[in-house]
Amino acid sequence: LPYFWIGCKMYDLLAGKQGITGSYALGRSKTLENFPMLRADGLVGSLVYFDGQHNDARMNAALAVTAAAHGAVVANHVEVTSLIKERDDDGRERVRGAMVRDNETGAEWAVRARGVINATGPFSDAILKMDEPQMADIVAPSSGVHLVLPSYFSPKNMGMLDPATTDGRVVFFLPWEGGVVAGTTDTRCDVTADPKPSEKEIEWILAEIRRFLSPEVKIRRGDVLSAWSGIRPLVRDPKAQNTKDLVRNHMIHESDSGLITIAGGKWTTYREMAKETVDRAVESFKLRPLRECQTEHVRLIGSHAWSDTMFIKLVQSFGVDLDVAQHLAHNYGDRAWAVCALADRSTQQQQALGERIHPRYPFVDAEVRYAVQYEYALSAVDVIARRTRLAFLDAQAARDALPKVIDIMAAELHWDQARKQKEMRKALEYLTTMGLPDSILQSEDSSSAADRARSGVTNVHTTRTLNLVDPASYYRRGVFSAEEIGAILAAFSEFDRQGDGHIVVADVLPLFERINVPVPEGGVERYLQKAGVDQADMRASVEVEQVFDVLGEIKEAVNAKGRAPRGELNLNQIPTHRSGGGV
């Protein structure tokens, strides 16, 4: 503890006046009082420090519209296909623009400029090779997998960071956007538009979490609401003597033809990165700015009239639900007024203004319209993942919301039925990268997917048949529906001859046969063992909670069949001191 206490105090010192609150130490009892989910065995105490977090989807959208408000031209779903080069007065070849393609329409055109800045994150090498085909890669892409779990696994305003994992990396467990986000890994990967987490990575994170949670807090694969992977663009300096070394922060590189590349870095330093890059462009492209850099004084769209109590005015003025008002104020700032103005008032009557796109989350129909009209949203994935965070919070909830989202977008963008079906298919494909199984794409056309999402899927043939193989329930593999719970309890009560909430080991397999539980390969013995059932004594008692634990594990195994990852996971491929420890 003393070592980490010194580190936290240095953290406070460096933060200076911008610090939130000073760090402090807690003893064992106070630690458990504040974070009762922690494992008590071996716990000495904890250190509490404060940090900020943000919704990066909303932040990115706010940056784009703020740039547009200051005169920038913003284009969505437009791809650079090649660079335009011309000779300058000295006969040197210089980059003077780019050929681009609209991936929505297929149209192509040239964009000419005094200079070009390559700020494409993990895709930086693709642009660099358009300039210099033989150039070595500067990006060392690293996959960081994150899991989102239900909010009850963590206190509302306190998370946990463990620096003592099995591979020396850091694991965090933090309240985030109404859920709990846990992660992360650092694994070398290929650069793809939509990276997909592997089951090995997911299980590693869950195993690390279980190490510091109380044994009474059973966290299962089925509790994972969403699992996603992001690519960190760790970079090498091509001009350094040792090009294998990774740059700790960001790097600006200028090619012989004048292409400026900014790569690496983090959200916390994005304004400094932008300032340094633009200053470099002013110098290299011989630009004549009218004034010095203004980034310290530029506020993002939505911040000008925001206040801590703005959500109260939204409730009073529009009659929105409290959680919706808090969500809109927090994520849109003063633009929440414009969002509320776009709510569908035709079905208001006695209910609150704004129809939710999913009943468990505060996202409303007006946000979809706002995303289309003001934030360049052109696809269903844009809305569920890049304007709202629904797909990141709960992949199955995002799937359920798709029909409503697509209907609203179709009205705004004049989509025909064919386009709506295409959007449904593309969105389902995207959700397979967020933790849902590939089986949601099998034998399922877009219209049937919409009908199923609207009506809900039970697939319970009788009151005594468990719904163990429906792909739509994959994200709840360890959780049972009301019908399933009723079937389990009814069968349990038949074998509970004494009526005391217990059966015996000898009754377990007959009970499973009664409710048609598919027996996994290798039998059920290992699942009974994990649930703490003593199989050596066939007359030993088994509680109903143990039966649910066993069935949950079996349900998970049945649904996960065929999804086992190939190959072993090497979690420590990138030096910890270079990767930022995974944070």
Coordinates of C-alpha atoms in Angstrom, one line a residue:
L1 CA 0.0 0.0 0.0
P2 CA 2.7 2.6 0.8
Y3 CA 4.1 2.4 -2.7
F4 CA 0.7 2.9 -4.4
W5 CA -0.1 5.7 -1.8
I6 CA 3.0 7.6 -2.9
G7 CA 1.9 7.1 -6.6
C8 CA -1.6 8.5 -5.9
K9 CA -0.2 11.5 -4.1
M10 CA 2.1 12.2 -7.1
Y11 CA -1.0 11.9 -9.3
D12 CA -2.7 14.5 -7.1
L13 CA 0.3 16.8 -7.3
L14 CA 0.6 16.6 -11.1
A15 CA -3.1 17.3 -11.4
G16 CA -2.8 20.5 -9.5
K17 CA -5.9 22.8 -9.7
Q18 CA -7.4 20.5 -12.3
G19 CA -7.6 17.6 -9.9
I20 CA -11.1 16.4 -8.9
T21 CA -10.5 15.4 -5.3
G22 CA -7.5 14.3 -3.4
S23 CA -6.8 10.6 -3.0
Y24 CA -7.0 8.8 0.4
A25 CA -6.5 5.4 2.0
L26 CA -9.2 3.2 3.4
G27 CA -8.8 0.3 5.9
R28 CA -10.2 -3.1 5.4
S29 CA -13.6 -2.5 7.0
K30 CA -14.2 0.8 5.2
T31 CA -13.1 -0.7 1.9
L32 CA -15.7 -3.5 2.3
E33 CA -18.3 -1.0 3.4
N34 CA -17.8 1.1 0.3
F35 CA -17.3 -1.9 -2.1
P36 CA -19.1 -4.9 -0.5
M37 CA -18.6 -7.0 -3.6
L38 CA -14.9 -7.3 -3.0
R39 CA -13.3 -10.6 -1.7
A40 CA -12.5 -10.2 2.0
D41 CA -9.8 -12.9 2.2
G42 CA -6.4 -11.3 2.2
L43 CA -7.7 -7.8 1.9
V44 CA -5.6 -5.2 3.8
G45 CA -7.2 -2.0 2.5
S46 CA -7.4 0.2 -0.5
L47 CA -6.5 3.5 -2.0
V48 CA -9.2 5.7 -3.5
Y49 CA -8.4 8.2 -6.2
F50 CA -10.6 10.2 -8.6
D51 CA -10.6 10.3 -12.4
G52 CA -12.9 11.4 -15.1
Q53 CA -14.7 9.5 -17.8
H54 CA -16.7 10.4 -20.9
N55 CA -18.9 9.0 -23.6
D56 CA -16.5 9.0 -26.5
A57 CA -19.2 8.4 -29.1
R58 CA -21.0 11.6 -28.0
M59 CA -17.6 13.4 -27.7
N60 CA -16.6 12.5 -31.2
A61 CA -20.0 13.6 -32.6
A62 CA -19.7 16.9 -30.7
L63 CA -16.2 17.5 -32.2
A64 CA -17.5 17.0 -35.7
V65 CA -20.5 19.4 -35.4
T66 CA -18.3 21.9 -33.6
A67 CA -15.8 21.8 -36.4
A68 CA -18.7 22.3 -38.9
A69 CA -19.9 25.2 -36.9
H70 CA -16.5 26.8 -37.3
G71 CA -16.4 26.3 -41.1
A72 CA -15.1 22.8 -41.6
V73 CA -16.6 20.5 -44.2
V74 CA -17.6 17.2 -42.7
A75 CA -18.4 14.1 -44.7
N76 CA -19.5 10.7 -43.3
H77 CA -18.9 7.3 -44.9
V78 CA -16.4 8.8 -47.3
E79 CA -13.2 6.9 -48.0
V80 CA -9.8 8.0 -49.4
T81 CA -8.9 5.9 -52.4
S82 CA -5.6 7.6 -53.5
L83 CA -3.5 10.7 -52.9
I84 CA -3.1 13.5 -55.5
K85 CA 0.5 14.5 -56.1
E86 CA 1.9 17.5 -58.1
R87 CA 5.3 19.0 -58.6
D88 CA 6.1 22.2 -56.9
D89 CA 8.2 25.1 -58.2
D90 CA 11.4 23.3 -57.2
G91 CA 10.4 20.1 -59.0
R92 CA 9.6 18.2 -55.8
E93 CA 6.6 15.9 -55.7
R94 CA 4.1 17.1 -53.1
V95 CA 0.8 15.7 -51.9
R96 CA -1.9 18.2 -53.0
G97 CA -5.1 16.4 -52.2
A98 CA -6.9 13.1 -52.3
M99 CA -9.4 11.1 -54.4
V100 CA -12.4 10.1 -52.3
R101 CA -15.4 7.8 -52.7
D102 CA -18.8 8.1 -51.1
N103 CA -19.4 4.6 -49.8
E104 CA -23.2 5.3 -49.7
T105 CA -23.6 6.2 -53.3
G106 CA -20.3 5.0 -55.0
A107 CA -19.6 8.6 -56.3
E108 CA -16.0 9.5 -56.5
W109 CA -14.3 13.0 -56.8
A110 CA -11.1 14.8 -56.1
V111 CA -10.5 17.1 -53.1
R112 CA -7.5 19.4 -53.7
A113 CA -5.7 21.3 -50.9
R114 CA -2.4 23.0 -50.0
G115 CA -1.6 20.0 -47.9
V116 CA -3.0 16.8 -46.4
I117 CA -3.0 15.6 -42.8
N118 CA -3.4 11.9 -42.1
A119 CA -5.2 11.5 -38.8
T120 CA -6.7 8.1 -39.2
G121 CA -5.7 6.2 -36.1
P122 CA -5.0 2.5 -36.7
F123 CA -5.5 3.1 -40.4
S124 CA -2.6 5.5 -40.7
D125 CA -0.4 3.0 -42.5
A126 CA -3.0 2.5 -45.3
I127 CA -2.8 6.2 -46.1
L128 CA 1.0 6.4 -45.7
K129 CA 1.4 3.6 -48.2
M130 CA -0.6 5.6 -50.7
D131 CA 2.2 8.1 -50.4
E132 CA 5.2 5.8 -50.0
P133 CA 4.3 2.2 -50.9
Q134 CA 7.6 0.8 -49.6
M135 CA 7.4 2.5 -46.2
A136 CA 7.5 0.2 -43.2
D137 CA 4.4 0.2 -40.9
I138 CA 4.5 2.7 -38.1
V139 CA 1.4 1.4 -36.3
A140 CA 1.6 -1.5 -33.9
P141 CA -2.1 -2.2 -33.5
S142 CA -3.2 -3.5 -30.1
S143 CA -6.6 -5.0 -29.4
G144 CA -8.2 -4.0 -26.1
V145 CA -11.3 -6.0 -25.2
H146 CA -13.9 -4.6 -22.9
L147 CA -16.9 -6.2 -21.3
V148 CA -20.1 -4.5 -20.0
L149 CA -21.9 -6.1 -17.1
P150 CA -25.1 -5.3 -15.1
S151 CA -24.8 -2.3 -12.7
Y152 CA -25.3 -4.4 -9.6
F153 CA -21.7 -5.8 -9.8
S154 CA -20.3 -2.5 -8.7
P155 CA -21.2 0.5 -6.4
K156 CA -22.7 3.4 -8.3
N157 CA -19.9 5.8 -7.9
M158 CA -16.9 3.7 -7.2
G159 CA -14.9 1.2 -9.4
M160 CA -11.9 -1.0 -8.9
L161 CA -8.5 -1.1 -10.5
D162 CA -6.2 -4.1 -9.9
P163 CA -2.6 -3.8 -10.9
A164 CA -1.7 -7.4 -9.8
T165 CA -3.2 -9.5 -12.6
T166 CA -1.8 -12.9 -13.6
D167 CA 0.2 -11.3 -16.5
G168 CA 1.2 -8.0 -14.7
R169 CA -1.3 -5.9 -16.6
V170 CA -4.0 -3.7 -15.1
V171 CA -7.6 -4.7 -15.0
F172 CA -10.3 -2.2 -14.3
F173 CA -13.9 -2.6 -13.2
L174 CA -15.8 0.7 -13.3
P175 CA -19.4 2.0 -13.4
W176 CA -20.0 3.4 -16.9
E177 CA -23.1 4.7 -18.6
G178 CA -25.5 2.8 -16.3
G179 CA -23.5 -0.5 -16.4
V180 CA -20.1 -1.8 -15.4
V181 CA -17.3 -1.8 -17.9
A182 CA -14.4 -4.3 -17.3
G183 CA -11.2 -4.8 -19.2
T184 CA -8.8 -4.9 -20.7
T185 CA -6.3 -6.9 -22.8
D186 CA -3.4 -5.8 -25.0
T187 CA -3.0 -8.2 -27.8
R188 CA -1.4 -7.7 -31.2
C189 CA -4.0 -7.7 -33.9
D190 CA -4.8 -6.9 -37.5
V191 CA -6.4 -3.6 -38.4
T192 CA -10.1 -4.1 -39.3
A193 CA -13.0 -1.7 -39.3
D194 CA -15.0 -3.8 -36.7
P195 CA -12.6 -5.9 -34.6
K196 CA -14.2 -8.9 -32.8
P197 CA -13.3 -10.0 -29.3
S198 CA -12.3 -13.7 -28.9
E199 CA -13.8 -16.0 -26.3
K200 CA -10.4 -16.5 -24.8
E201 CA -10.0 -12.8 -24.1
I202 CA -13.5 -12.6 -22.6
E203 CA -12.9 -15.5 -20.4
W204 CA -9.5 -14.1 -19.3
I205 CA -11.1 -10.8 -18.2
L206 CA -13.9 -12.7 -16.3
A207 CA -11.3 -14.9 -14.6
E208 CA -9.3 -11.9 -13.4
I209 CA -12.5 -10.2 -12.1
R210 CA -13.5 -13.3 -10.2
R211 CA -10.1 -13.2 -8.4
F212 CA -11.0 -10.0 -6.5
L213 CA -14.8 -10.4 -6.2
S214 CA -16.4 -12.1 -3.3
P215 CA -17.2 -15.8 -3.8
E216 CA -20.9 -14.9 -3.1
V217 CA -20.8 -12.7 -6.2
K218 CA -20.9 -15.2 -9.0
I219 CA -20.1 -13.6 -12.3
R220 CA -20.8 -15.7 -15.4
R221 CA -20.2 -15.5 -19.1
G222 CA -24.0 -15.1 -19.4
D223 CA -23.9 -11.9 -17.4
V224 CA -21.9 -10.1 -20.1
L225 CA -24.3 -7.7 -21.8
S226 CA -21.8 -6.6 -24.5
A227 CA -18.2 -7.6 -25.4
W228 CA -16.2 -5.4 -27.8
S229 CA -12.7 -4.8 -28.9
G230 CA -11.0 -1.5 -29.7
I231 CA -7.8 -1.0 -31.6
R232 CA -5.1 1.2 -29.9
P233 CA -2.8 2.7 -32.6
L234 CA 0.5 2.4 -30.7
V235 CA 3.2 3.8 -33.0
R236 CA 6.8 3.5 -33.9
D237 CA 8.9 6.5 -35.0
P238 CA 10.1 5.6 -38.6
K239 CA 13.0 8.1 -38.1
A240 CA 14.2 6.6 -34.8
Q241 CA 17.3 4.5 -34.7
N242 CA 15.4 1.6 -33.2
T243 CA 12.2 1.4 -35.1
K244 CA 10.9 -1.5 -33.0
D245 CA 10.4 0.8 -30.0
L246 CA 6.9 2.1 -29.4
V247 CA 6.3 5.8 -28.9
R248 CA 4.7 6.3 -25.4
N249 CA 2.5 9.2 -26.5
H250 CA 1.7 10.7 -29.9
M251 CA 4.0 11.2 -32.9
I252 CA 3.9 13.6 -35.8
H253 CA 5.6 12.4 -39.0
E254 CA 6.1 14.3 -42.2
S255 CA 7.0 12.4 -45.4
D256 CA 9.3 13.6 -48.2
S257 CA 6.2 14.6 -50.2
G258 CA 4.7 16.6 -47.4
L259 CA 2.1 14.3 -46.0
I260 CA 1.7 15.0 -42.3
T261 CA 0.7 12.0 -40.1
I262 CA -0.4 12.3 -36.5
A263 CA -0.7 9.0 -34.8
G264 CA -0.8 7.5 -31.3
G265 CA -1.8 9.5 -28.2
K266 CA -5.0 9.4 -26.1
W267 CA -8.3 11.2 -25.7
T268 CA -6.8 13.1 -22.7
T269 CA -4.3 14.9 -24.9
Y270 CA -6.4 15.3 -28.1
R271 CA -6.4 19.1 -28.1
E272 CA -2.6 19.3 -27.6
M273 CA -2.2 16.8 -30.4
A274 CA -4.4 18.8 -32.7
K275 CA -2.5 22.1 -31.8
E276 CA 0.9 20.6 -32.5
T277 CA -0.3 19.1 -35.8
V278 CA -1.9 22.3 -37.1
D279 CA 1.2 24.3 -36.1
R280 CA 3.2 21.8 -38.1
A281 CA 0.9 22.2 -41.1
V282 CA 1.1 26.0 -40.9
E283 CA 4.8 25.8 -41.1
S284 CA 5.1 23.1 -43.7
F285 CA 2.3 24.2 -46.0
K286 CA 3.3 27.9 -45.6
L287 CA -0.2 28.9 -44.4
R288 CA -1.0 32.4 -43.1
P289 CA -3.4 32.1 -40.1
L290 CA -5.2 35.2 -39.0
R291 CA -4.5 34.5 -35.3
E292 CA -2.8 32.1 -32.9
C293 CA -4.3 28.8 -32.0
Q294 CA -7.7 29.2 -30.3
T295 CA -8.3 25.7 -28.9
E296 CA -8.1 26.8 -25.3
H297 CA -11.1 29.1 -25.8
V298 CA -13.2 27.0 -28.2
R299 CA -16.1 25.2 -26.4
L300 CA -17.8 22.2 -27.9
I301 CA -21.4 22.5 -29.2
G302 CA -23.7 21.8 -26.3
S303 CA -21.6 23.2 -23.6
H304 CA -22.5 26.9 -23.8
A305 CA -25.8 26.9 -21.8
W306 CA -25.4 23.6 -20.0
S307 CA -25.8 23.5 -16.2
D308 CA -25.9 20.8 -13.5
T309 CA -29.6 21.4 -13.0
M310 CA -30.6 21.6 -16.7
F311 CA -32.3 18.2 -16.5
I312 CA -34.9 19.6 -14.1
K313 CA -36.0 22.2 -16.8
L314 CA -36.3 19.4 -19.3
V315 CA -38.6 17.5 -17.1
Q316 CA -40.7 20.7 -16.4
S317 CA -40.8 21.9 -20.0
F318 CA -41.2 18.6 -21.9
G319 CA -42.5 16.1 -19.3
V320 CA -39.8 13.6 -20.1
D321 CA -39.0 10.9 -17.6
L322 CA -36.3 11.9 -15.0
D323 CA -33.7 9.3 -16.2
V324 CA -34.3 10.4 -19.8
A325 CA -33.8 14.0 -18.9
Q326 CA -30.6 13.3 -17.0
H327 CA -29.3 11.2 -19.9
L328 CA -30.1 13.9 -22.5
A329 CA -28.5 16.7 -20.4
H330 CA -25.4 14.7 -19.6
N331 CA -24.8 13.5 -23.2
Y332 CA -26.1 16.5 -25.3
G333 CA -25.6 19.5 -23.1
D334 CA -27.8 22.4 -24.1
R335 CA -28.6 20.6 -27.4
A336 CA -30.9 18.4 -25.3
W337 CA -33.5 21.1 -26.0
A338 CA -33.2 20.5 -29.7
V339 CA -33.4 16.8 -29.2
C340 CA -36.6 17.1 -27.1
A341 CA -38.2 19.3 -29.8
L342 CA -37.9 16.3 -32.2
A343 CA -39.8 13.8 -30.0
D344 CA -42.9 12.2 -31.5
R345 CA -45.9 14.0 -29.9
S346 CA -48.5 12.0 -31.7
T347 CA -48.7 9.3 -29.1
Q348 CA -48.0 11.4 -26.0
Q349 CA -51.4 11.6 -24.3
Q350 CA -50.8 10.6 -20.7
Q351 CA -47.3 9.2 -21.1
A352 CA -44.0 11.0 -20.9
L353 CA -42.7 12.8 -24.0
G354 CA -40.3 10.8 -26.0
E355 CA -40.7 7.1 -26.9
R356 CA -37.8 4.9 -25.7
I357 CA -36.2 2.8 -28.4
H358 CA -35.7 0.1 -25.7
P359 CA -37.7 -0.1 -22.4
R360 CA -34.6 -0.6 -20.2
Y361 CA -32.6 2.3 -21.4
P362 CA -33.1 6.1 -21.6
F363 CA -32.5 6.4 -25.3
V364 CA -35.5 7.9 -27.1
D365 CA -36.9 8.3 -30.6
A366 CA -35.9 12.0 -30.8
E367 CA -32.2 11.0 -30.6
V368 CA -32.5 9.0 -33.8
R369 CA -34.0 12.0 -35.6
Y370 CA -31.4 14.3 -34.1
A371 CA -28.6 12.1 -35.2
V372 CA -29.9 12.1 -38.8
Q373 CA -30.7 15.7 -39.0
Y374 CA -27.8 17.2 -37.1
E375 CA -25.0 14.6 -36.7
Y376 CA -24.6 13.0 -40.2
A377 CA -26.0 9.6 -39.2
L378 CA -26.5 7.6 -42.3
S379 CA -26.9 4.0 -41.1
A380 CA -28.5 2.1 -38.3
V381 CA -25.1 1.2 -36.9
D382 CA -24.3 4.9 -36.8
V383 CA -27.2 5.4 -34.4
I384 CA -26.9 2.3 -32.1
A385 CA -23.1 2.5 -31.8
R386 CA -21.7 5.9 -32.9
R387 CA -24.3 8.4 -31.7
T388 CA -25.9 6.5 -28.8
R389 CA -23.9 3.8 -27.0
L390 CA -26.7 1.2 -26.9
A391 CA -24.8 -1.5 -28.8
F392 CA -21.8 -1.0 -26.4
L393 CA -24.0 -1.2 -23.3
D394 CA -26.2 -4.1 -24.3
A395 CA -25.9 -5.8 -27.6
Q396 CA -29.2 -7.7 -27.4
A397 CA -31.1 -4.5 -26.4
A398 CA -29.6 -2.9 -29.5
R399 CA -30.8 -5.8 -31.6
D400 CA -34.3 -5.4 -30.1
A401 CA -34.3 -1.7 -30.8
L402 CA -33.3 -2.1 -34.5
P403 CA -36.8 -2.2 -36.0
K404 CA -37.8 1.0 -34.3
V405 CA -34.5 2.8 -35.2
I406 CA -34.7 1.7 -38.8
D407 CA -38.3 2.8 -39.1
I408 CA -37.5 6.3 -37.8
M409 CA -34.4 6.6 -40.1
A410 CA -36.5 5.3 -43.1
A411 CA -38.9 8.2 -42.5
E412 CA -36.1 10.7 -42.3
L413 CA -34.0 9.4 -45.2
H414 CA -36.8 8.1 -47.4
W415 CA -35.6 4.5 -47.4
D416 CA -37.5 1.9 -49.3
Q417 CA -38.1 -1.7 -48.0
A418 CA -35.0 -3.0 -49.7
R419 CA -32.8 -0.5 -48.0
K420 CA -34.5 -1.2 -44.6
Q421 CA -33.7 -4.9 -45.0
K422 CA -30.1 -4.1 -46.0
E423 CA -29.7 -1.9 -42.9
M424 CA -31.1 -4.7 -40.7
R425 CA -28.6 -7.2 -42.1
K426 CA -25.7 -4.8 -41.8
A427 CA -26.6 -4.0 -38.2
L428 CA -26.9 -7.6 -37.2
E429 CA -23.5 -8.3 -38.7
Y430 CA -22.1 -5.5 -36.7
L431 CA -23.7 -6.9 -33.5
T432 CA -21.8 -10.1 -33.9
T433 CA -18.7 -8.1 -33.1
M434 CA -20.4 -6.9 -29.9
G435 CA -20.9 -10.2 -28.3
L436 CA -23.9 -11.7 -30.0
P437 CA -23.5 -15.1 -31.7
D438 CA -23.0 -15.5 -35.5
S439 CA -26.1 -17.7 -35.4
I440 CA -28.3 -14.6 -35.3
L441 CA -27.5 -14.3 -39.0
Q442 CA -28.4 -17.9 -39.9
S443 CA -31.7 -18.7 -41.6
E444 CA -33.0 -15.3 -40.7
D445 CA -34.0 -12.8 -43.2
S446 CA -34.4 -9.1 -42.2
S447 CA -38.1 -9.1 -42.1
S448 CA -38.3 -12.1 -39.8
A449 CA -35.6 -10.6 -37.6
A450 CA -37.7 -7.5 -37.3
D451 CA -40.9 -9.5 -36.4
R452 CA -39.0 -11.5 -33.8
A453 CA -37.5 -8.4 -32.2
R454 CA -40.9 -6.8 -32.0
S455 CA -42.8 -9.8 -30.6
G456 CA -40.0 -11.3 -28.4
V457 CA -38.8 -14.8 -28.6
T458 CA -39.7 -17.4 -26.0
N459 CA -39.4 -20.7 -27.9
V460 CA -40.7 -22.6 -24.9
H461 CA -42.5 -25.6 -26.3
T462 CA -44.2 -26.5 -23.0
T463 CA -44.1 -25.1 -19.5
R464 CA -41.5 -27.8 -18.8
T465 CA -39.2 -27.2 -21.6
L466 CA -36.2 -25.0 -21.0
N467 CA -35.3 -22.4 -23.7
L468 CA -31.6 -23.5 -23.8
V469 CA -30.8 -23.1 -27.5
D470 CA -32.4 -19.9 -28.8
P471 CA -29.7 -17.7 -30.2
A472 CA -31.7 -14.6 -29.3
S473 CA -31.2 -15.4 -25.6
Y474 CA -27.5 -15.9 -26.1
Y475 CA -26.6 -12.7 -24.2
R476 CA -28.5 -14.0 -21.2
R477 CA -27.1 -17.5 -21.2
G478 CA -26.8 -17.6 -17.5
V479 CA -30.2 -16.0 -16.9
F480 CA -33.6 -17.6 -17.3
S481 CA -36.9 -16.2 -18.5
A482 CA -40.0 -16.3 -16.3
E483 CA -41.3 -19.4 -18.1
E484 CA -38.0 -21.2 -17.6
I485 CA -37.9 -20.3 -13.9
G486 CA -41.4 -21.5 -13.5
A487 CA -40.5 -24.8 -15.2
I488 CA -37.4 -25.3 -13.0
L489 CA -39.3 -24.5 -9.8
A490 CA -42.2 -26.7 -10.7
A491 CA -39.9 -29.7 -11.4
F492 CA -37.9 -29.0 -8.3
S493 CA -41.0 -29.0 -6.1
E494 CA -41.9 -32.5 -7.3
F495 CA -38.6 -33.9 -6.2
D496 CA -38.5 -31.8 -3.0
R497 CA -40.4 -34.5 -1.1
Q498 CA -39.8 -32.9 2.3
G499 CA -40.9 -29.5 1.2
D500 CA -37.8 -27.9 2.8
G501 CA -36.2 -26.4 -0.4
H502 CA -33.8 -29.4 -0.9
I503 CA -33.5 -32.4 -3.1
V504 CA -30.8 -35.0 -3.1
V505 CA -28.0 -35.7 -5.6
A506 CA -29.8 -38.7 -6.9
D507 CA -32.7 -36.5 -8.0
V508 CA -30.6 -34.1 -10.1
L509 CA -30.4 -36.1 -13.3
P510 CA -34.1 -37.2 -13.2
L511 CA -35.0 -33.5 -12.6
F512 CA -33.0 -32.5 -15.7
E513 CA -34.7 -35.2 -17.7
R514 CA -38.1 -33.9 -16.6
I515 CA -37.4 -30.4 -18.0
N516 CA -35.6 -31.7 -21.1
V517 CA -32.1 -30.4 -20.3
P518 CA -29.7 -31.3 -23.1
V519 CA -26.7 -33.0 -21.6
P520 CA -23.4 -31.4 -22.8
E521 CA -20.6 -33.5 -24.1
G522 CA -18.8 -35.1 -21.2
G523 CA -21.9 -35.2 -19.0
V524 CA -23.0 -32.9 -16.1
E525 CA -20.5 -34.0 -13.5
R526 CA -18.1 -31.0 -13.9
Y527 CA -21.0 -28.6 -13.7
L528 CA -22.2 -30.2 -10.5
Q529 CA -18.7 -29.9 -9.1
K530 CA -18.5 -26.2 -10.0
A531 CA -21.8 -25.6 -8.1
G532 CA -20.4 -27.3 -5.0
V533 CA -22.5 -30.4 -5.2
D534 CA -21.0 -33.4 -3.4
Q535 CA -21.4 -36.2 -5.9
A536 CA -19.8 -38.8 -3.8
D537 CA -22.9 -39.0 -1.6
M538 CA -26.0 -39.6 -3.6
R539 CA -28.1 -38.7 -0.5
A540 CA -26.4 -35.3 0.0
S541 CA -28.8 -32.4 -0.2
V542 CA -28.9 -30.0 -3.2
E543 CA -30.4 -26.5 -2.8
V544 CA -32.5 -24.8 -5.5
E545 CA -29.8 -22.2 -6.0
Q546 CA -27.3 -24.9 -6.8
V547 CA -29.7 -26.3 -9.4
F548 CA -30.0 -22.8 -11.0
D549 CA -26.1 -22.5 -11.0
V550 CA -25.7 -25.9 -12.7
L551 CA -28.4 -25.1 -15.3
G552 CA -26.9 -21.7 -16.0
E553 CA -23.5 -23.3 -16.7
I554 CA -25.2 -25.9 -18.9
K555 CA -27.2 -23.3 -20.8
E556 CA -24.0 -21.3 -21.4
A557 CA -22.2 -24.4 -22.7
V558 CA -25.0 -25.3 -25.0
N559 CA -25.2 -21.8 -26.5
A560 CA -21.4 -21.5 -26.7
K561 CA -21.1 -24.7 -28.6
G562 CA -19.2 -24.1 -31.9
R563 CA -17.9 -20.7 -30.8
A564 CA -14.8 -21.9 -29.0
P565 CA -11.8 -19.8 -30.1
R566 CA -9.1 -21.3 -32.1
G567 CA -5.5 -21.2 -30.8
E568 CA -4.2 -20.0 -27.5
L569 CA -4.4 -16.4 -26.4
N570 CA -1.1 -14.6 -25.8
L571 CA -2.1 -11.8 -23.5
N572 CA 1.2 -10.1 -23.0
Q573 CA 2.5 -9.6 -26.5
I574 CA 3.1 -5.8 -26.1
P575 CA 5.3 -4.4 -23.3
T576 CA 3.2 -3.2 -20.4
H577 CA 5.2 0.0 -20.0
R578 CA 4.5 0.9 -23.7
S579 CA 0.9 0.0 -23.9
G580 CA -0.2 2.2 -21.0
G581 CA -1.1 -0.7 -18.9
G582 CA -4.3 -1.2 -20.7
V583 CA -6.0 2.0 -19.4

